[in-house]
Coordinates of C-alpha atoms in Angstrom, one line a residue:
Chain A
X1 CA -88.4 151.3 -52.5
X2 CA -89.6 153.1 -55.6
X3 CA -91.7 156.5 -53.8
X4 CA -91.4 159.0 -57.0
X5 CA -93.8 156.1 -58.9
X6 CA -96.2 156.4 -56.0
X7 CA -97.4 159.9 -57.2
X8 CA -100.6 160.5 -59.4
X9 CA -100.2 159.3 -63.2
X10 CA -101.0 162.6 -64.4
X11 CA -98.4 164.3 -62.1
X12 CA -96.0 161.9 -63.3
X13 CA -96.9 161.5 -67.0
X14 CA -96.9 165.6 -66.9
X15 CA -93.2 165.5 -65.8
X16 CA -91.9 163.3 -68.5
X17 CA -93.9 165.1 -71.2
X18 CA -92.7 168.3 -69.9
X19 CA -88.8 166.8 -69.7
X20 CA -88.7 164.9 -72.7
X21 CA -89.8 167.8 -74.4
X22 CA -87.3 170.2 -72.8
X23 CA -84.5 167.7 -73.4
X24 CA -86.0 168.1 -77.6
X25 CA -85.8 171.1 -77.5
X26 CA -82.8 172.8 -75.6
X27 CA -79.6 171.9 -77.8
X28 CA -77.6 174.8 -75.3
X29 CA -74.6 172.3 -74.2
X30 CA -75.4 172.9 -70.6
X31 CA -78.8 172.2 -70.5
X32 CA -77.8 169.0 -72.8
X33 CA -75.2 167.7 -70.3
X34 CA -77.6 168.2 -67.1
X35 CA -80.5 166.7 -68.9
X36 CA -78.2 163.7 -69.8
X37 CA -76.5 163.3 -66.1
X38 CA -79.9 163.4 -64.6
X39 CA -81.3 161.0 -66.9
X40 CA -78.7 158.4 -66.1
X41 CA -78.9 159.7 -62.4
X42 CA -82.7 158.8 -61.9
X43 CA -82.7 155.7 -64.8
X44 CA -80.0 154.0 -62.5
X45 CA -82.0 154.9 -59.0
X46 CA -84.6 153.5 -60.3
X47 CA -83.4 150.1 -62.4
X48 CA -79.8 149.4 -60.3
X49 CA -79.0 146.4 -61.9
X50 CA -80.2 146.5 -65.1
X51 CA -79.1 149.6 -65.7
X52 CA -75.3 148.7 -66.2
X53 CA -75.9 146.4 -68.8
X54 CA -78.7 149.1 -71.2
X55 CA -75.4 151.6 -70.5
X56 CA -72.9 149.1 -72.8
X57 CA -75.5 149.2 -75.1
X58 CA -76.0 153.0 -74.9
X59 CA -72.1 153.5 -76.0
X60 CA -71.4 152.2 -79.3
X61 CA -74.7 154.0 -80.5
X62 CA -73.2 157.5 -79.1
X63 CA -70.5 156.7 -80.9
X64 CA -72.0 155.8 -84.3
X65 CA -74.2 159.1 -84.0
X66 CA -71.4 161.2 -83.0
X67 CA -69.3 160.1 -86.5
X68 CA -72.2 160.1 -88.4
X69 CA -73.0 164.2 -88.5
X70 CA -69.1 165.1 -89.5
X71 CA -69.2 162.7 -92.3
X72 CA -72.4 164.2 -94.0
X73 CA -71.8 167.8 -92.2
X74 CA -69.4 169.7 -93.9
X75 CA -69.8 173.5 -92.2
X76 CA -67.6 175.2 -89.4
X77 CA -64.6 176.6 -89.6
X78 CA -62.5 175.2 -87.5
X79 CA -61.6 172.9 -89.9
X80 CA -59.3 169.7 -89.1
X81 CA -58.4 168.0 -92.0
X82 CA -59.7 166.8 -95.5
X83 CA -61.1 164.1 -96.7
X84 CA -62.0 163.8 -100.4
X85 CA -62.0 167.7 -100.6
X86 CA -64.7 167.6 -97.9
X87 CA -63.9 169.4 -94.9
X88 CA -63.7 167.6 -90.8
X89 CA -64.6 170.0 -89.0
X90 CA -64.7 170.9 -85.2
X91 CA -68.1 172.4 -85.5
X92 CA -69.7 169.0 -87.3
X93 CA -68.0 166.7 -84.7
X94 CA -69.2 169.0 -81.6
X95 CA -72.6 169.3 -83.4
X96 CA -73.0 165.5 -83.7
X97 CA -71.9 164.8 -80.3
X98 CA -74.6 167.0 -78.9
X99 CA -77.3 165.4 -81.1
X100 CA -75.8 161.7 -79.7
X101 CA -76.5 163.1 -76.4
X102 CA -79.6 164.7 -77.2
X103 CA -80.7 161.4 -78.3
X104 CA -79.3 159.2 -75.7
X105 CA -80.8 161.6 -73.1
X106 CA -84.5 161.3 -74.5
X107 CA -84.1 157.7 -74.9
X108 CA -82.5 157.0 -70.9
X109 CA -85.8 159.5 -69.9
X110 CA -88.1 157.2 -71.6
X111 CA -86.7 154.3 -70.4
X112 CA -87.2 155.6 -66.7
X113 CA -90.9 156.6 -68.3
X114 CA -91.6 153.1 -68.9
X115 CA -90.7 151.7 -65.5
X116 CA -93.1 154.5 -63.8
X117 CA -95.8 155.0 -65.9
X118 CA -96.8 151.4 -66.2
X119 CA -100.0 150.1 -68.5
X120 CA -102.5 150.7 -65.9
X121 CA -101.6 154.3 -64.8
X122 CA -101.2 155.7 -68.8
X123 CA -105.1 153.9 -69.6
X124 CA -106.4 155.5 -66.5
X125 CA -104.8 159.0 -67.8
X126 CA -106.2 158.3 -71.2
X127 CA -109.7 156.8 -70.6
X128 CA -110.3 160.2 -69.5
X129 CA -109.6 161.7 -72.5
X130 CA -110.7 159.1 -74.9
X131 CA -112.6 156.2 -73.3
X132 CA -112.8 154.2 -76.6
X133 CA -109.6 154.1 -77.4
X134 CA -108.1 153.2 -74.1
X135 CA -111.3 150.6 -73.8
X136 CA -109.9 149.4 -77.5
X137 CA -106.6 149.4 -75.9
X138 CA -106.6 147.9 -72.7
X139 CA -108.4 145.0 -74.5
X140 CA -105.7 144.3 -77.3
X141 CA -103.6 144.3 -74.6
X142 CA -105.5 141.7 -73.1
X143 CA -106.4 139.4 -76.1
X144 CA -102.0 139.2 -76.7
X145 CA -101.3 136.9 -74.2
X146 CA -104.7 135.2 -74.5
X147 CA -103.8 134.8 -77.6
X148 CA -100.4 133.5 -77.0
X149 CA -102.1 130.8 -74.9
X150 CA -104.5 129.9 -77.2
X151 CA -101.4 129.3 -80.1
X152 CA -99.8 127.1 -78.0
X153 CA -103.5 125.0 -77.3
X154 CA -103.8 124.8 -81.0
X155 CA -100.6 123.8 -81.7
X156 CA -100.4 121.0 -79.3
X157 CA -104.0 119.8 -80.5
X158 CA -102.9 120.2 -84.5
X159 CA -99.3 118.1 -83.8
X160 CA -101.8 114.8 -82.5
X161 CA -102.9 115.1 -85.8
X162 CA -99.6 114.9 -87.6
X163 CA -100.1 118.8 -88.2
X164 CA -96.5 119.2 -87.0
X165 CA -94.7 122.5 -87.6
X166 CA -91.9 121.5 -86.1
X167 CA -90.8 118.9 -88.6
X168 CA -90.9 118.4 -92.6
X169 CA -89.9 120.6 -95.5
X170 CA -90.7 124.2 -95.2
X171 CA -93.6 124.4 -97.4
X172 CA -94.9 121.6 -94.8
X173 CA -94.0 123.7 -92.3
X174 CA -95.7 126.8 -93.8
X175 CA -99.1 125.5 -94.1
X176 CA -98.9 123.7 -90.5
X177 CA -98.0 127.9 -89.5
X178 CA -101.2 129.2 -91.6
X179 CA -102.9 126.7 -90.4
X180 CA -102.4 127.3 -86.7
X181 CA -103.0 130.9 -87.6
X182 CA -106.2 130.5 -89.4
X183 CA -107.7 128.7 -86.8
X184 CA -106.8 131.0 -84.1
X185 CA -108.3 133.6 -85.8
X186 CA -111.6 132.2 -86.0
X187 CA -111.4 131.5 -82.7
X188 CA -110.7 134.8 -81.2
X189 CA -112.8 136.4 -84.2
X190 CA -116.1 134.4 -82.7
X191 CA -114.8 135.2 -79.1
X192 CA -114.5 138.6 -79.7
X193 CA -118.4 139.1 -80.6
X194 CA -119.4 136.7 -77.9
X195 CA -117.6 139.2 -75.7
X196 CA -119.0 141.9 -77.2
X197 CA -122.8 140.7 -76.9
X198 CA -121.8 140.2 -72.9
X199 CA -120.7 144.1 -72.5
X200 CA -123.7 145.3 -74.4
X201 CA -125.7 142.9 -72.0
X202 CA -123.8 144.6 -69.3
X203 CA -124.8 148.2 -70.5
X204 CA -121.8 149.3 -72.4
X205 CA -122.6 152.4 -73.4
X206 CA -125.3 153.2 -71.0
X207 CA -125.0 156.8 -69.4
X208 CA -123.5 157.3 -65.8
X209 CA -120.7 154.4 -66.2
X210 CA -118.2 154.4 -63.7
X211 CA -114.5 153.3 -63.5
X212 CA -112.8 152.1 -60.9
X213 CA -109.3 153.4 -60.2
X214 CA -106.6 153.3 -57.2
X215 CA -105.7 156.4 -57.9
X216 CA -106.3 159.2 -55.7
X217 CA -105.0 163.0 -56.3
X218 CA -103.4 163.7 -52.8
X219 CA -102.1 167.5 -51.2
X220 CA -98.6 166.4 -52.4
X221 CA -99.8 165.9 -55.7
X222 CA -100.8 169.9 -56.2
X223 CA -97.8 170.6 -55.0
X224 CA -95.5 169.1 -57.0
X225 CA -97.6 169.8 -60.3
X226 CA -97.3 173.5 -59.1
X227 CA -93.8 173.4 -58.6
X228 CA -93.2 171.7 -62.3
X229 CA -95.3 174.3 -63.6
X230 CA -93.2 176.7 -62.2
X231 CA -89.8 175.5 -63.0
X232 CA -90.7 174.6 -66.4
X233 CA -92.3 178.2 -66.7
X234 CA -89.5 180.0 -65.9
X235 CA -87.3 177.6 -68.0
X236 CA -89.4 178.3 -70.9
X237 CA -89.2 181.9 -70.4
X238 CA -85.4 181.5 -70.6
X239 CA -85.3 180.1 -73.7
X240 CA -87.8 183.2 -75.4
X241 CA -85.5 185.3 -73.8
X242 CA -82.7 183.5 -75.9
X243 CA -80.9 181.6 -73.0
X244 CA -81.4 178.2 -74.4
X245 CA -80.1 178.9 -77.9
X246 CA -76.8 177.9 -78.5
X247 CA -75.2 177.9 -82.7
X248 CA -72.5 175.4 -83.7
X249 CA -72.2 176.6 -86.7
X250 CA -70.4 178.3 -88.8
X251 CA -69.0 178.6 -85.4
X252 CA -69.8 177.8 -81.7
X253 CA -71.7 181.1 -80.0
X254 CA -69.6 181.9 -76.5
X255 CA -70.8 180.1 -73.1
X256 CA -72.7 182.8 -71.1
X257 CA -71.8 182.8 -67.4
X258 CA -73.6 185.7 -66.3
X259 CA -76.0 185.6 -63.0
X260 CA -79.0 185.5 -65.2
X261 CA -77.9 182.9 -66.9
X262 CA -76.7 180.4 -64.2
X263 CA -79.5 181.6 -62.4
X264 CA -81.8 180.0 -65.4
X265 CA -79.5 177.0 -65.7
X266 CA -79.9 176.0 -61.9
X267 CA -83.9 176.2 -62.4
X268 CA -83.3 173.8 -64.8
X269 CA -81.0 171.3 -63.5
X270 CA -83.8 171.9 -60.0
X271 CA -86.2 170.7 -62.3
X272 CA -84.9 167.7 -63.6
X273 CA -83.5 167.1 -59.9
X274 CA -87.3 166.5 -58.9
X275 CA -88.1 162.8 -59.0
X276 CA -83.9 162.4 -58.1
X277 CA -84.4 164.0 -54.6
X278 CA -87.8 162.1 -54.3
X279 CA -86.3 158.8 -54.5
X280 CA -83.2 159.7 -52.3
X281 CA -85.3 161.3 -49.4
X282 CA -87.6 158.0 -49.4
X283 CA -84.6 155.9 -49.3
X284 CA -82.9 157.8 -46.3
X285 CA -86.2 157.9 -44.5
X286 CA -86.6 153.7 -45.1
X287 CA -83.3 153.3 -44.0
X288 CA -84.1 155.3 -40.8
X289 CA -87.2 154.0 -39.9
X290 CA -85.7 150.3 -40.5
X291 CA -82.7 151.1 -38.6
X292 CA -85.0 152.3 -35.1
X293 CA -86.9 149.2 -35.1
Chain B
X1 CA -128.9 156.7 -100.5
X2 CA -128.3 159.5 -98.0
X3 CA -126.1 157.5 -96.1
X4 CA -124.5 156.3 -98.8
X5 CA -123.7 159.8 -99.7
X6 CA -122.9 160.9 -95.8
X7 CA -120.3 158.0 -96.1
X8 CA -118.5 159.6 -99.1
X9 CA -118.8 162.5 -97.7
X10 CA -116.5 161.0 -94.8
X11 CA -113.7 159.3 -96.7
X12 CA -113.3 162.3 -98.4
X13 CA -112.8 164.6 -95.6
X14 CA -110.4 161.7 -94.1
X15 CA -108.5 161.6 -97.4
X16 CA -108.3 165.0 -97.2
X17 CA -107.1 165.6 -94.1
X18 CA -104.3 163.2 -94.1
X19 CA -103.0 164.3 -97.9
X20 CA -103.4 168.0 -98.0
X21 CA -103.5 169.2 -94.3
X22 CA -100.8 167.3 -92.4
X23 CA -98.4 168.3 -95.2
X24 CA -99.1 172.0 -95.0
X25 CA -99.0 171.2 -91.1
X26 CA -95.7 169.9 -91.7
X27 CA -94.3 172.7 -94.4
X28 CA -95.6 175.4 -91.5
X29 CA -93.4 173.5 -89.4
X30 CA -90.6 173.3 -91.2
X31 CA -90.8 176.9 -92.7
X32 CA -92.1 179.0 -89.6
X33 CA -90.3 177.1 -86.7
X34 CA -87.0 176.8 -88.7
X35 CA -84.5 176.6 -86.0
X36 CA -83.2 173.6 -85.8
X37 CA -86.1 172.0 -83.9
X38 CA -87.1 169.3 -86.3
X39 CA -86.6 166.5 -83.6
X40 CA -89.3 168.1 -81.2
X41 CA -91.6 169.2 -84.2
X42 CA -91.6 165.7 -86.0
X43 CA -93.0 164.0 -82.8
X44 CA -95.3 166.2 -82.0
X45 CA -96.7 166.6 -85.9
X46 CA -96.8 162.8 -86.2
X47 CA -98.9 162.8 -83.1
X48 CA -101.2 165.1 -84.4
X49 CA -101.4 163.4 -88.1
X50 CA -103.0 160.5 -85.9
X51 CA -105.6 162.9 -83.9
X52 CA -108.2 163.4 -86.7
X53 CA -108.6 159.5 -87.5
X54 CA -108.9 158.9 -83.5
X55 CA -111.2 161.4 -82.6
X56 CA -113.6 160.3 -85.6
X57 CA -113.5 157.2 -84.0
X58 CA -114.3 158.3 -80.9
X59 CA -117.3 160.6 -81.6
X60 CA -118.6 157.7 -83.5
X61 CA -119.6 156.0 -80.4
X62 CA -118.7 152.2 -81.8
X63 CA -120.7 149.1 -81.2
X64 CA -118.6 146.9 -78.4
X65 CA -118.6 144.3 -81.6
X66 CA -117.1 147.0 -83.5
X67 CA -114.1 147.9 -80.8
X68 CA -113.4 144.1 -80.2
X69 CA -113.1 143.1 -83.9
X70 CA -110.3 146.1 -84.2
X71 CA -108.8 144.9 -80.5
X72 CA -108.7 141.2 -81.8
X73 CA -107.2 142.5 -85.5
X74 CA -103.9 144.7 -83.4
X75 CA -103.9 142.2 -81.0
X76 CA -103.1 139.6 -83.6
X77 CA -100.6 141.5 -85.1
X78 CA -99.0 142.5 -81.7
X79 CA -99.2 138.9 -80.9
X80 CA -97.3 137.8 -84.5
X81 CA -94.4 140.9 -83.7
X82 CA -94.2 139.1 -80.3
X83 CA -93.4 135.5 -81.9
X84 CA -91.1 136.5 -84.6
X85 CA -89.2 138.9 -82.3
X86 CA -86.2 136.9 -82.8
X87 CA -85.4 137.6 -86.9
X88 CA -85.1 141.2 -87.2
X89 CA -87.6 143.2 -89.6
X90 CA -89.6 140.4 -90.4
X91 CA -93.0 141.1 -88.6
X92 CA -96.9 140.4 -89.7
X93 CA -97.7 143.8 -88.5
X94 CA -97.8 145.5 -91.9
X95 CA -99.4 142.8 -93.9
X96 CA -102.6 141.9 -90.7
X97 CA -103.0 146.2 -91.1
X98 CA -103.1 145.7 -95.0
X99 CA -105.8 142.9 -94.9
X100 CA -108.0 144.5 -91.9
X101 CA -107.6 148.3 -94.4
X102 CA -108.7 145.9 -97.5
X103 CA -111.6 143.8 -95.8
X104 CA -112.9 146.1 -93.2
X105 CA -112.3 150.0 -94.2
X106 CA -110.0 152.5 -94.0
X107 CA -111.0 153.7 -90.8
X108 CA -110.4 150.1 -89.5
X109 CA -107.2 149.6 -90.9
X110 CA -105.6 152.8 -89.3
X111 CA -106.6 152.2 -86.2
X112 CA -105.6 148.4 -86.6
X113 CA -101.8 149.9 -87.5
X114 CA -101.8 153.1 -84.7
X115 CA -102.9 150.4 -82.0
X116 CA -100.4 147.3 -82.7
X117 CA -97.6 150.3 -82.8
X118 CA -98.8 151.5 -79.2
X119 CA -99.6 148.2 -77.9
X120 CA -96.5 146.0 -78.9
X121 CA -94.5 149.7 -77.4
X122 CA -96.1 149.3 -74.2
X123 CA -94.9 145.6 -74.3
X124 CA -91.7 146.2 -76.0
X125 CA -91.0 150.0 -74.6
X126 CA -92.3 153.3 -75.4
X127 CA -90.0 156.1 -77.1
X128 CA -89.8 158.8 -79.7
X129 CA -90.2 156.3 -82.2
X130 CA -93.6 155.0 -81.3
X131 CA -95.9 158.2 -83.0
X132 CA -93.8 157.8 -86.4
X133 CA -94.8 153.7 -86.1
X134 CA -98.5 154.7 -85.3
X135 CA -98.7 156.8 -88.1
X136 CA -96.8 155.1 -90.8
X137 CA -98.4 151.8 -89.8
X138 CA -101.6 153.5 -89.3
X139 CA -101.1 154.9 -92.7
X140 CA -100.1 151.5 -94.5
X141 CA -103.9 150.3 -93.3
X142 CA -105.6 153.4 -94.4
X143 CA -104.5 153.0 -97.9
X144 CA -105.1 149.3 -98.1
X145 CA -108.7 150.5 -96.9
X146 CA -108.9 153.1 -99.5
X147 CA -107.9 150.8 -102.7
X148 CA -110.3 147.7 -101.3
X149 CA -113.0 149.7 -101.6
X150 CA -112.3 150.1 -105.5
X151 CA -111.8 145.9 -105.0
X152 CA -108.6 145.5 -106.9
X153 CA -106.6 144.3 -103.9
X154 CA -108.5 141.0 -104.3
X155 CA -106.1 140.1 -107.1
X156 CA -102.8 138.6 -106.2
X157 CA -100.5 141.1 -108.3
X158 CA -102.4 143.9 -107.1
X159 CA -101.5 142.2 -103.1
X160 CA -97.9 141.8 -104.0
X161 CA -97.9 145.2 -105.2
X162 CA -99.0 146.8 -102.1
X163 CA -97.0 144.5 -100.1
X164 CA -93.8 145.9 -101.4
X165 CA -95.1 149.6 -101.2
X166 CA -96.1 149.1 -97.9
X167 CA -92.6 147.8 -97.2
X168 CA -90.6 150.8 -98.9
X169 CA -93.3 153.6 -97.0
X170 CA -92.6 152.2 -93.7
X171 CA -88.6 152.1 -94.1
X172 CA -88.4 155.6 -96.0
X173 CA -91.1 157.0 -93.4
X174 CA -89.0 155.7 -90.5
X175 CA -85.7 157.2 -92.4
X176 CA -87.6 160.5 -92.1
X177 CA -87.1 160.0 -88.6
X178 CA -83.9 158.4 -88.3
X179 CA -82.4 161.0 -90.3
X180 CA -83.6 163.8 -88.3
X181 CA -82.7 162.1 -85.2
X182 CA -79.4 161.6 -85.9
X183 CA -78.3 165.3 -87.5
X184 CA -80.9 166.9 -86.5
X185 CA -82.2 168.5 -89.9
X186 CA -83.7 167.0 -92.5
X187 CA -81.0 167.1 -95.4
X188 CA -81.8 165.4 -98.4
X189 CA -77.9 163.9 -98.9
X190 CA -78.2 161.9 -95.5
X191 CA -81.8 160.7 -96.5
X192 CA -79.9 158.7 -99.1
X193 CA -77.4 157.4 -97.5
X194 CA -79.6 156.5 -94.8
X195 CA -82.0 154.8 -97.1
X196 CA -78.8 152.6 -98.8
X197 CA -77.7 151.7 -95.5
X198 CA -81.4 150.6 -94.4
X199 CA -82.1 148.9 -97.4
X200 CA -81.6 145.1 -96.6
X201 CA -84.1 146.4 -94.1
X202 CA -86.5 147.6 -96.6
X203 CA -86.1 144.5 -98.5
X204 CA -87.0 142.2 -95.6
X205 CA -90.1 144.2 -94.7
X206 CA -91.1 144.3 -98.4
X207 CA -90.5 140.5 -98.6
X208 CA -92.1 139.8 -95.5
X209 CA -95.3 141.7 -96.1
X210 CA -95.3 139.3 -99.5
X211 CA -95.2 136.3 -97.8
X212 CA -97.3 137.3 -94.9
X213 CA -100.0 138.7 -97.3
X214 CA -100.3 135.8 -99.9
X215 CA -100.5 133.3 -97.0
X216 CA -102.8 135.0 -94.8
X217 CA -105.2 137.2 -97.3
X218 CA -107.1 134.6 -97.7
X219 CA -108.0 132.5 -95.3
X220 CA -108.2 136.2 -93.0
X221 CA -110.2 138.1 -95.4
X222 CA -112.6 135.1 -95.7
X223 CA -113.7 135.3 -92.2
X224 CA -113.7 139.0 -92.0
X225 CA -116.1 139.2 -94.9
X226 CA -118.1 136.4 -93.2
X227 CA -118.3 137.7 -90.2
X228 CA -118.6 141.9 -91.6
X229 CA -122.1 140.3 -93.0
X230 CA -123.2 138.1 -90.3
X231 CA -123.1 140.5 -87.6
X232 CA -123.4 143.7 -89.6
X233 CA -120.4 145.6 -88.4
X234 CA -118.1 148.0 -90.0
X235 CA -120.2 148.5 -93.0

């Protein structure tokens, strides 16, 4: 049961652009560390078991960015020790850490991007804005596993006639690859216009075209674009106002805990909550309506 | 000789907008927003870099002809990134942008670069990354369109050349972004370090775009030409 995917594309896509950018933007440790817990949160509702596995990957490369900013980062003054004259210090290794997870989280967001906005739902978002391109798109995507086919057609016809590029030296092997290549191309070149002459036959470009689409903007839709809006306003707001703002260096500015400020960080962590609580409350109400049959 | 002139007229304001507006875009950036948001302000400036080139294409209201030649071109490319997924760096990408920029136009050659980098994400996963690949692959085309039109890149120096150079601007463009990923500024003393570290990468890509481009410029380019006169398209 996936039930946050089932909303409009440009509900959805509007989220993750409006997330993403956030997670860019705020380097306040708070607003790092909710961004980061409800990134894993939703990535793992939403992949289980795969998700385990992209995690051990996820480690070493916190790691490796976390080092990396003390070595080349010399300010702060907490300072731990010295290496080559070149000061460790607190600051650089706090700083770096927060960029890892600045990084990690906008990479673990994406990745929940890609299994909800799928092909079909970000061409349908952009075809409104730019028809060619996401015409120009949706074919490429297309022709790549046409293409793929067509390789393996070509090479099976080229080995009958000892065209093998499997076997013999690698020169031998090179030209069997260009070869293979080269003949592909002209195929898919002389394809392409004979596809071409069919749309124009079909009135490509004629006024009043229409799409088709499964997508319809429901009630629920408004609603949860007007409550992003909101949350992200009000976010926004607190960051002019100076909430998001947070300096390592030359040494870390003091954690606010004021009501104001909590207040701002809940809004945010509400915000991200969103697609968390979808999925949840779907999966209860599944489980229920399984459970009475 | 009007449109001759109109057409001019048009790479100029392309060239123009891509070497003298997106760096002031970028030193605004950098100068007026400096707090520490470089991460945020490189994707979003890299985005924009791409806009002009796309939007030209769209108001030109292309020929389906036109749109699948391009589609087959990235598809191609996407296709080749696909097959030699398995040995790291080396990809046809960079050299099937080069020869479409060289045999069909600049305005080709971009888009023939922006779409492999967002159609091999979509198959291989979309992320920060992918506007920095659009426009640096992008960009790799453009250039190859800009010096065929002057017809030097029909010689085989000239191809090797470019190969190379299209090898070091993609892994020093992609620095850009690695460096300001991982500290978060742009600060010249990482740049370096990240360019020694990346540098077997650089050489692969350079050495690959060699071998890609000697082997496939011809037989390519001979059936681009061929069919660019046949059917009229892309002139």
């Amino acid at each position: 049961m996936k039930s946050f995917e089932m909303y409009h594309p440009l509900v959805l896509f509007y989220y993750f652009m409006t997330v993403i950018g956030m997670a860019m933007f705020f380097m306040h440790p708070i607003y790092l560390v909710l961004t980061f817990m409800e990134a894993v949160l939703l990535n793992f509702l939403l992949l289980r078991h795969g998700f385990w596995k992209k995690l051990m990957m996820y480690i070493p490369l916190f790691f490796i960015m976390a080092i990396i900013n003390p070595l080349i980062s010399h300010n702060g003054e907490l300072v731990i020790l010295y290496v080559n004259d070149n000061a460790v210090t607190m600051e650089a290794i706090c700083y770096g850490m927060a960029m890892a997870l600045m990084i990690l989280a906008v990479i673990i967001w994406f990745n929940s991007y890609n299994g909800v906005m799928t092909s079909d739902k970000f061409l349908y978002l952009f075809g409104k804005l730019s028809p060619v391109l996401a015409l120009t798109i949706s074919i490429t995507m297309r022709l790549v596993p046409r293409f793929k086919h067509q390789i393996h057609i070509i090479t099976q016809a080229q080995k009958t006639i000892g065209m093998d590029y499997t076997s013999g030296s690698v020169w031998e092997r090179i030209k069997c690859v260009t070869r293979i290549l080269s003949i592909l191309i002209t195929w898919a070149l002389e394809n392409a216009i004979e596809t071409a002459d069919s749309m124009k036959a079909r009135g490509y470009g004629l006024p009043e075209r229409s799409t088709f689409s499964l997508f319809v903007f429901e009630k629920r839709d408004g609603w949860l674009l007007g409550v992003i809006t909101l949350l992200a306003g009000i976010s926004v707001a607190g960051s002019f106002l100076g909430y998001t703002t947070f300096y390592f260096y030359p040494t870390f500015s003091e954690m606010e805990w004021s009501l104001t400020s909590v207040g701002f960080y809940s809004v945010y962590a509400v915000l991200l909550a969103i697609p968390i609580v979808i999925e949840i409350k779907e999966n209860i109400k599944w489980r229920y309506l399984r459970s009475t049959i | 000789m009007q449109k001759s002139d109109n057409k001019r007229l048009r790479l100029i304001i392309s060239t123009l907008v891509i070497f003298v507006i997106i760096p002031i875009v970028l030193y605004a950036g950098v100068v007026y927003l400096n707090d520490r948001k470089y991460y945020f302000i490189s994707v979003v400036i890299v985005l924009l870099a791409c806009v002009p080139l796309f939007i030209k294409f769209e108001r030109r209201k292309p020929q389906p002809r036109e749109i699948l030649i391009i589609a087959v071109m990235a598809a191609i490319s996407v296709a080749g990134r696909m097959i030699f997924v398995v040995v790291p760096g080396f990809k046809p990408v960079a050299a099937i942008t080069i020869i479409t920029g060289i045999y069909l136009g600049a305005e080709a050659g971009f888009l023939t670069g922006a779409l492999s980098a967002i159609v091999s994400n979509i198959f291989f996963g979309q992320g920060p990354w992918t506007p920095f690949q659009m426009f640096m692959w992008g960009m790799i085309g453009f250039l190859a369109g800009v010096l065929g039109k002057t017809g030097v890149m029909e010689k085989k120096v000239a191809l090797i050349l470019f190969g190379v150079f299209a090898g070091g601007l993609f892994s020093f463009g992609m620095d850009v972004w690695g460096v300001i990923s991982f500290s978060g500024i742009f600060s010249w003393e990482a740049y370096v370090a990240a360019l020694g570290t990346a540098l077997p990468f650089t050489i692969i890509y350079a050495v690959s775009n060699v071998i890609f481009l000697l082997l496939l410029a011809k037989p390519i380019g001979e059936k681009l030409k061929r069919i660019k006169i046949k059917y009229n398209i892309l002139q």
